[in-house]
Amino acid sequence: MGKKSVVPFGPQHPVLPEPIHLDLVIEDEIISEAIPNIGFIHRGLEGLVEKKDFNEMVYIAERTCGICSFGHGLGYVEAIEHVMNIEVPARARYLRTIWAELGRMHSHLLWLGLAADAFGFESLFYESWRIRERILDLHELTCGSRLIFSVNKVGGVIRDIPADKLAYIKDQILIVEKEVKNIEKTFLGDYSVQTRSKGIGLLTKEEAHDLGAVGPFARASGITADLRTTGYAAYGELDFEPVISNDGDCYARLDVRIRELYQSIDLIRQAIDKIPEGELEAKAIGFPKGEYFMRIEQPRGEAVYYVKGNGTKILDRMRIRTPTFANIPPLCETLKGADYADVGPLVVSIDPCISCTER
Amino acid sequence: MDMWEIPFLICFPLVVSVLMFCIRINKIRNAVAYVSAVIIMLMTGVLTVHWGMNGFAPAEFYVETELVDHFILGAEILLMLVVTFLSFKYNRPWVSLLSIVPTAVIAWLELEGPELDAISHIKVDHLSILMCIIIGIIGSLIVIYAVGYMHGYQHYHTEIPDRRYYFFMILFIFLGAMFGFVLSDSLLWIDLFWETTSVCSFLLIGYTQQEEAIHNSFRALWMNLLGGCALCVGIVYFALDQGTASLSVLVEQGTGQAPASVQVAIALIAFAALTKAAQLPFSKWLLGAMVAPTPSSALLHSATMVKAGIYVLFRLAPAMSGNMTGTMISFIGGFTFLSASIMAIAQSDGKKVLAMSTISNLGLMVACAGVGRPETIWAGCFLMIFHAVSKSLLFQDIGATENSLHSRDVEEMHGLLYRLPVLALFMFIGICGMFLAPFGMLISKWAALKASVDENNIILVFFICFGSATTSFYWTKWLGKLIAHTNRPPVRDITKKNEMISLSIHAVLMLALCILFPFLSSVYVEPLLMEMFSESNQVISNNVLYILIILICFFFAVPFLAYIYEKNVKTNKKLSYMNGINTGKNDAFMGSMGAEKELVLANLYFKDICGQRKLMNPSIAITTAVIIIMMCMIIASALGGGMI
Amino acid sequence: MNIKRSPWLLHYDGSSCNGCDIEVLASLTPVYDAERLGVENTGDPMQADILLITGGINTQNAPVVKQLYDQMPRPKVVVAVGICACTGGVFKETYNILGGADKVIPVDIYVPGCAARPQSIIDGIIQARELFQQRSDEHDALMRSQKGAANV
Amino acid sequence: MGFMTFKTTMLSNLFKKPVTTKYPAEPAVYPEGSRGHVVIEIEKCISCTICALNCPSGAIKVDRAARTWEINRYDCIQCGYCTLKCPKKCLHMAPGYQTPGPEKSIEHYDRPPEEEKPAAPAANAAATNAGDGK
Amino acid sequence: MNQLIPMMCYLLLAPLCGAIMEGFDRKISARMQRRVGPPILQPIYDVIKLWKKQVIVVEKSQNFLLLSYLLLTVMTGCMFFAGTDLLMVLFVLSTSAVFLYFSAVISGSPMSTMGALRELVQDMAYEPAVLLAAVGFYLTTGTFDVHGIMNSDVSAIVKMPGFFIAFVFVLTIKMRKSPFDSAQSHHPHQELVKGITTEMGAKNLAFFQITEWYEIILMLGVEALFIVNKNPWSWLAAVIVILLTYFLEILIDNTSARMKWQDMLKLSWIVTLLAGGVNLMALMLIR
Ligand code: SF4
Ligand code: SF4
Ligand code: SF4
Ligand code: SF4
Ligand code: SF4
Ligand code: SF4
Ligand code: SF4
Ligand code: SF4
């Protein structure tokens, strides 16, 4: 037995709002073994595909998760659209891009807050979430809801954003940009924050690659992987470079996500400037038949949507592979040898979403 | 005036030891040991009373001791032969040199050297009586405990040959030598008793005759013999130069403007005391001594061996005040106090923690002696008293616990209060004695702090401030282990009655000391200081001491009253918080693999920061360097001063 | 005594999609600031008065929810936040969802919404703290009457 | 790298007005188009049950014979799909949320008898507290 | 009599002051975060609430250990305000801290045990600075007596700014403020949940809370010793300095992340050694 402790971490734990459980073996508060256990939140969402028609499934797919809910809806409808060979009108694609990036901003700000919270910086948490409220207001203004957008439909979008609202969005993100600049100084420049992020949870590029990390987590380890470069929605027509960093520690993850915030702001500006007038949706005729894998870049990384239709309104299969699912093995790698105090920040550093992982 | 108790106390144990060796029937030998221990204890009392009836005045005896001197020389040569034989037997011939050389030098001094002044060979004063009481009471209690302990020990360790006759023989020789040591004033006698304790400890450590034991015993031997060499050189130099071999004369001359030989002799003797008191860089022998059966550890650590070093330093204290020797000693002591207490944090083996804490506490006493002011000696005396009692209690307790629990790892003691209540309670008292507020240890620390501020000893102030923080850390976390709630099944307590008797007496002593402590200060320790320094500064005013008494009562009363009060409050039991996945009992939770997983809670050990492996060698290096440099400086300045 | 001024929350995420979850957190952040009602978000059931549960109950979290509820000292109030916690919501037809929080513990206040808005959550907390006060008062009255009975 | 880099923000915040909304002391404001709750113009409804069939969470119940339309607001996810589907466009999303309550009540609407001229919508007691924003 | 009045004041008013100060703390923090924040009296409401809740514990002995912790701390505070020996006060205070440790580990629960161990580390981190401050008082004013220190001619801080810095530094630990709140945090989200208080609920938590107030007032009292001298105006200065440090602590709390205990131990010892050490050396030289 020696000097080792065996203690539980989660499922109910205030640092991680979501239930994930780890069996930790620690010695002097250094972790020597971490065995994760999930499933506390499994709903069996994909099973609903057998009971709901493919149009209703849009709303259910969105509820894979309330944070990147827009992305889930988007991934699902794009998959169906591919199966049904629907050409989505340009304005709808641009609108989707704007919403997706707003969603990314709200998600990253949320994450910054949670990260600050995990290393015990309460006021920074509050500040991040205060900024985030602006984005949520934009959500509500444009879609009618703070979190779950419900604006996607197969073939296009339900709502339009009129020009005055687009202008308003531009104003607001300008303010957000300023406010983010302010918190960036603390996130990246404060001594006490650096003691909790620099050199913590190192993941080399090789490890990240071999263990299959995705999203900002992988990009912080120097892997250039950003599915937006595949050009779905309107990304193909916008100008951006994936944000990467080579340090592979928690600090790099902060850095990457903060820079991605600026990137999103830039993308939204570009999209608003370029958005064409036109139809909002293309008529969807018939039922989906065939299968498709749709890969999109969620705030947390690559998500995969697989649909298989059989020509009726009920799909055969719908599967989702989510970014957190891919990021758990590398996470467990970084946990070994970490401090107990770093478990929270480290788990948070992959921006875990157990909800979509377990669906 | 004559005090027949003195030769009795020295010789009686020796006689008993012969008996021990001869009687091979366990029952009879145990009975004899028992009775002899009680006799020694009683005689210590008689000596004290006798001396007290003569007015608590220092008394000197035995000026003419021609015959005894020869006997002493003979004994010394005998010891040398034993060491030489054993070191050749175990293939470490060079160790014998450390014994042969000093013995030869001493023999030369006695046989061929100049005629020395006639001195009294035995001297009785407050300090030696205090030591006698500690040796007499604690030592005898340890013997009583050993009777029960060794029975169980041999029962469980069948691989170790049963040589209890030998073990008890050495125990008694040891006691005799210690009495001789603290009562002698003749440096030549002191030297003999010194070497005797060294050799006895060597024999005790090697008792099990296993590889590790032999290795460790030789380490103890050479370190102590090295000290013996220094002692011997110091004595001879002093004797040749000043024509006397009296300790009190040495100290007397040492205060104020001392001749070079006296300065050097004091430095050398103090150095010797460092080895005996297991100060850095010589601490390793004490750690190695843990392989011996517990009673011998208890004896070595609490009552006798290491206290011999402290005793010598206390004696020399007036001669060290404010000079370079004092600075060296107080630095080494303070440094040892801090670094050993830091290293104790990283230990989980109960006995090793005790060993480390012994070294650390001795360090504080050594530092007190090094400062050499009445205030520090006041603190030092109390440290010694409390340390002797609580350490002895703890060692015995941990031995008994090990017999029942089959482990002495602190981590295994999780919830011991529920599993082995009596032993855990004793352990609790012992540990509290080591550092909690109303118990004397802490107050002594306080006095030491105050005195070192008064003495402008900055480094010592730092050592004490930081060391006291680290000390509380490792004790508190151990205490926490004992009381933690557990549902593990109780362990059968197989502690023998003898052990229990000794343990209970210790515990009662501990509590009594704690309450009588202000009284003890004014009645005994202050006269002691008067005697030593012809001045006695009250370190802690009476006013404060009264508050302390109130505090102590309060301290015992508060938890008690709180307990009584809370007993009647209705409370519902619940499961402990485990993030929502308890399995219905508090010792397990639902693990990731879907099966129940045992909850294990370990303390912090900082093994990467303050492990022995990390800190021991640097500490040894630092202290060795300091000692070498300071010794050179002392000798150079003494001789240089003499030449100019 | 007025104890409703200090309702401390325990938030547990049953199997929510995170929507309600983060809205619970959002209701504590500057714009909604539930702390002005005396709310403190403890993570410890021992210290909580109000259990906010989001998401439905599934086979794996049912014992956890039950346990957390049991570990809260009385008086206590349970608030189900979001339609998942109320009824199982869109997921109630899946194989793994047993239903709303009331499947395993008594729910006192239902806060509808998908995701429940911070305003609704604050409403829920306000209702819950009234209930909290009421339960405490009832208990006091009971104790008093028992004492009275004993005295007679 | 700096120490207490956040101090300027904190100190200036100290003298700024809190951003906290006064809810519930002041009513919440919702932007236009906020999807709060479903309202029905019951007199327009033809009990075709399309809304009930298509509701992802099965919150709506329509009884053609009894001419009733019921919604369980503790089941509705405010997705608005029913409003898209209703052939008579008699369902709308209105701002404002169902108040929390101790019971999961079902809101019940009776279609006025066909002969009569459309009168004020007859809603039962449970409907009265719907959609007042609290 | 002279001693009794401040003692009684402490006994009766300390929890009230502590509570109100904490109330202001929460309010100011909230305003810094652009929130409205709870009412000033919120801490008192909390304690009243806790007092009325059902007591449930893992191990019954926790009750009396916490009660002992409370009583011992109060007693130490009384001793301090009665003007006795400062070192004794500090040593007894360290004993009362042990009771807190006991009351947490006795539950045998993971979070509270780990919290308790961190609490021990915290004790280890701040103790040297506090002891050194006492030594500093002794060197500047020639006495360990609180009375004596108060009646010195000049404020102690003049000669011991280094000790003051070290003391204020470790005050952050004592007040459980971020960055040094690893054992128990006032913030809701801590890796140890509620740390040392995880297994304390209802009345027990109230005991803990009240003791904290007593303790903070005691520590602030020690801080006042740096300022107070014979001159009655110095009392005003002391109050101002206390309020300033309190505000500073709130600001620090709001501008730093929670450091790990390793860093905390390192930092606080380094600061103690540097600030305290230089000051001590200077003092001993001029003596
Ligand atoms: S296949 Fe799926 S259900 Fe089966 S064991 Fe693996 S993870 Fe579990
Ligand atoms: S694949 Fe579909 S049916 Fe199979 S377990 Fe997953 S959700 Fe259920
Ligand atoms: S492997 Fe993927 S698809 Fe299969 S059960 Fe696991 S998560 Fe689901
Ligand atoms: S595909 Fe599924 S079953 Fe196969 S290796 Fe991956 S996780 Fe396992
Ligand atoms: S990654 Fe997280 S935020 Fe994104 S969809 Fe999944 S659960 Fe939601
Ligand atoms: S009610 Fe809606 S937002 Fe809330 S958890 Fe359920 S699906 Fe998610
Ligand atoms: S809004 Fe959605 S959930 Fe609500 S009734 Fe209409 S379709 Fe059903
Ligand atoms: S879809 Fe419209 S018309 Fe048909 S039942 Fe529903 S509300 Fe009535």
PDB file of N, CA, C and O in Angstrom, chain D residues 82-97:
ATOM      1  N   CYS D  82     -43.630  22.741 -34.423  1.00  0.00           N
ATOM      2  CA  CYS D  82     -45.076  22.675 -34.580  1.00  0.00           C
ATOM      3  C   CYS D  82     -45.600  23.924 -35.305  1.00  0.00           C
ATOM      4  O   CYS D  82     -46.483  23.842 -36.153  1.00  0.00           O
ATOM      5  N   THR D  83     -44.984  25.062 -34.996  1.00  0.00           N
ATOM      6  CA  THR D  83     -45.477  26.280 -35.643  1.00  0.00           C
ATOM      7  C   THR D  83     -45.174  26.267 -37.131  1.00  0.00           C
ATOM      8  O   THR D  83     -45.879  26.856 -37.931  1.00  0.00           O
ATOM      9  N   LEU D  84     -44.067  25.588 -37.482  1.00  0.00           N
ATOM     10  CA  LEU D  84     -43.770  25.477 -38.903  1.00  0.00           C
ATOM     11  C   LEU D  84     -44.736  24.537 -39.592  1.00  0.00           C
ATOM     12  O   LEU D  84     -45.089  24.704 -40.754  1.00  0.00           O
ATOM     13  N   LYS D  85     -45.146  23.521 -38.866  1.00  0.00           N
ATOM     14  CA  LYS D  85     -45.925  22.455 -39.469  1.00  0.00           C
ATOM     15  C   LYS D  85     -47.420  22.740 -39.555  1.00  0.00           C
ATOM     16  O   LYS D  85     -48.113  22.206 -40.404  1.00  0.00           O
ATOM     17  N   CYS D  86     -47.933  23.562 -38.662  1.00  0.00           N
ATOM     18  CA  CYS D  86     -49.377  23.740 -38.583  1.00  0.00           C
ATOM     19  C   CYS D  86     -49.923  24.284 -39.910  1.00  0.00           C
ATOM     20  O   CYS D  86     -49.491  25.325 -40.386  1.00  0.00           O
ATOM     21  N   PRO D  87     -50.842  23.567 -40.491  1.00  0.00           N
ATOM     22  CA  PRO D  87     -51.347  24.009 -41.794  1.00  0.00           C
ATOM     23  C   PRO D  87     -52.135  25.305 -41.687  1.00  0.00           C
ATOM     24  O   PRO D  87     -52.209  26.069 -42.646  1.00  0.00           O
ATOM     25  N   LYS D  88     -52.757  25.551 -40.557  1.00  0.00           N
ATOM     26  CA  LYS D  88     -53.582  26.755 -40.414  1.00  0.00           C
ATOM     27  C   LYS D  88     -52.781  27.932 -39.848  1.00  0.00           C
ATOM     28  O   LYS D  88     -53.326  29.004 -39.633  1.00  0.00           O
ATOM     29  N   LYS D  89     -51.506  27.701 -39.596  1.00  0.00           N
ATOM     30  CA  LYS D  89     -50.639  28.742 -38.997  1.00  0.00           C
ATOM     31  C   LYS D  89     -51.277  29.332 -37.731  1.00  0.00           C
ATOM     32  O   LYS D  89     -51.274  30.532 -37.513  1.00  0.00           O
ATOM     33  N   CYS D  90     -51.861  28.464 -36.960  1.00  0.00           N
ATOM     34  CA  CYS D  90     -52.492  28.989 -35.747  1.00  0.00           C
ATOM     35  C   CYS D  90     -51.621  28.812 -34.518  1.00  0.00           C
ATOM     36  O   CYS D  90     -52.011  29.129 -33.414  1.00  0.00           O
ATOM     37  N   LEU D  91     -50.418  28.256 -34.725  1.00  0.00           N
ATOM     38  CA  LEU D  91     -49.494  28.150 -33.585  1.00  0.00           C
ATOM     39  C   LEU D  91     -48.388  29.181 -33.768  1.00  0.00           C
ATOM     40  O   LEU D  91     -47.908  29.419 -34.861  1.00  0.00           O
ATOM     41  N   HIS D  92     -47.986  29.799 -32.667  1.00  0.00           N
ATOM     42  CA  HIS D  92     -46.912  30.800 -32.719  1.00  0.00           C
ATOM     43  C   HIS D  92     -46.017  30.655 -31.520  1.00  0.00           C
ATOM     44  O   HIS D  92     -46.430  30.154 -30.476  1.00  0.00           O
ATOM     45  N   MET D  93     -44.794  31.090 -31.723  1.00  0.00           N
ATOM     46  CA  MET D  93     -43.899  31.153 -30.570  1.00  0.00           C
ATOM     47  C   MET D  93     -43.958  32.566 -30.018  1.00  0.00           C
ATOM     48  O   MET D  93     -43.772  33.530 -30.745  1.00  0.00           O
ATOM     49  N   ALA D  94     -44.200  32.676 -28.739  1.00  0.00           N
ATOM     50  CA  ALA D  94     -44.244  33.992 -28.117  1.00  0.00           C
ATOM     51  C   ALA D  94     -43.122  34.085 -27.086  1.00  0.00           C
ATOM     52  O   ALA D  94     -42.710  33.082 -26.521  1.00  0.00           O
ATOM     53  N   PRO D  95     -42.610  35.275 -26.854  1.00  0.00           N
ATOM     54  CA  PRO D  95     -41.583  35.427 -25.816  1.00  0.00           C
ATOM     55  C   PRO D  95     -42.166  35.128 -24.437  1.00  0.00           C
ATOM     56  O   PRO D  95     -43.383  35.173 -24.243  1.00  0.00           O
ATOM     57  N   GLY D  96     -41.297  34.886 -23.514  1.00  0.00           N
ATOM     58  CA  GLY D  96     -41.766  34.653 -22.142  1.00  0.00           C
ATOM     59  C   GLY D  96     -41.889  33.175 -21.866  1.00  0.00           C
ATOM     60  O   GLY D  96     -42.214  32.395 -22.741  1.00  0.00           O
ATOM     61  N   TYR D  97     -41.626  32.826 -20.620  1.00  0.00           N
ATOM     62  CA  TYR D  97     -41.516  31.410 -20.307  1.00  0.00           C
ATOM     63  C   TYR D  97     -42.571  30.972 -19.314  1.00  0.00           C
ATOM     64  O   TYR D  97     -43.100  31.746 -18.540  1.00  0.00           O
TER      65      TYR D  97
END
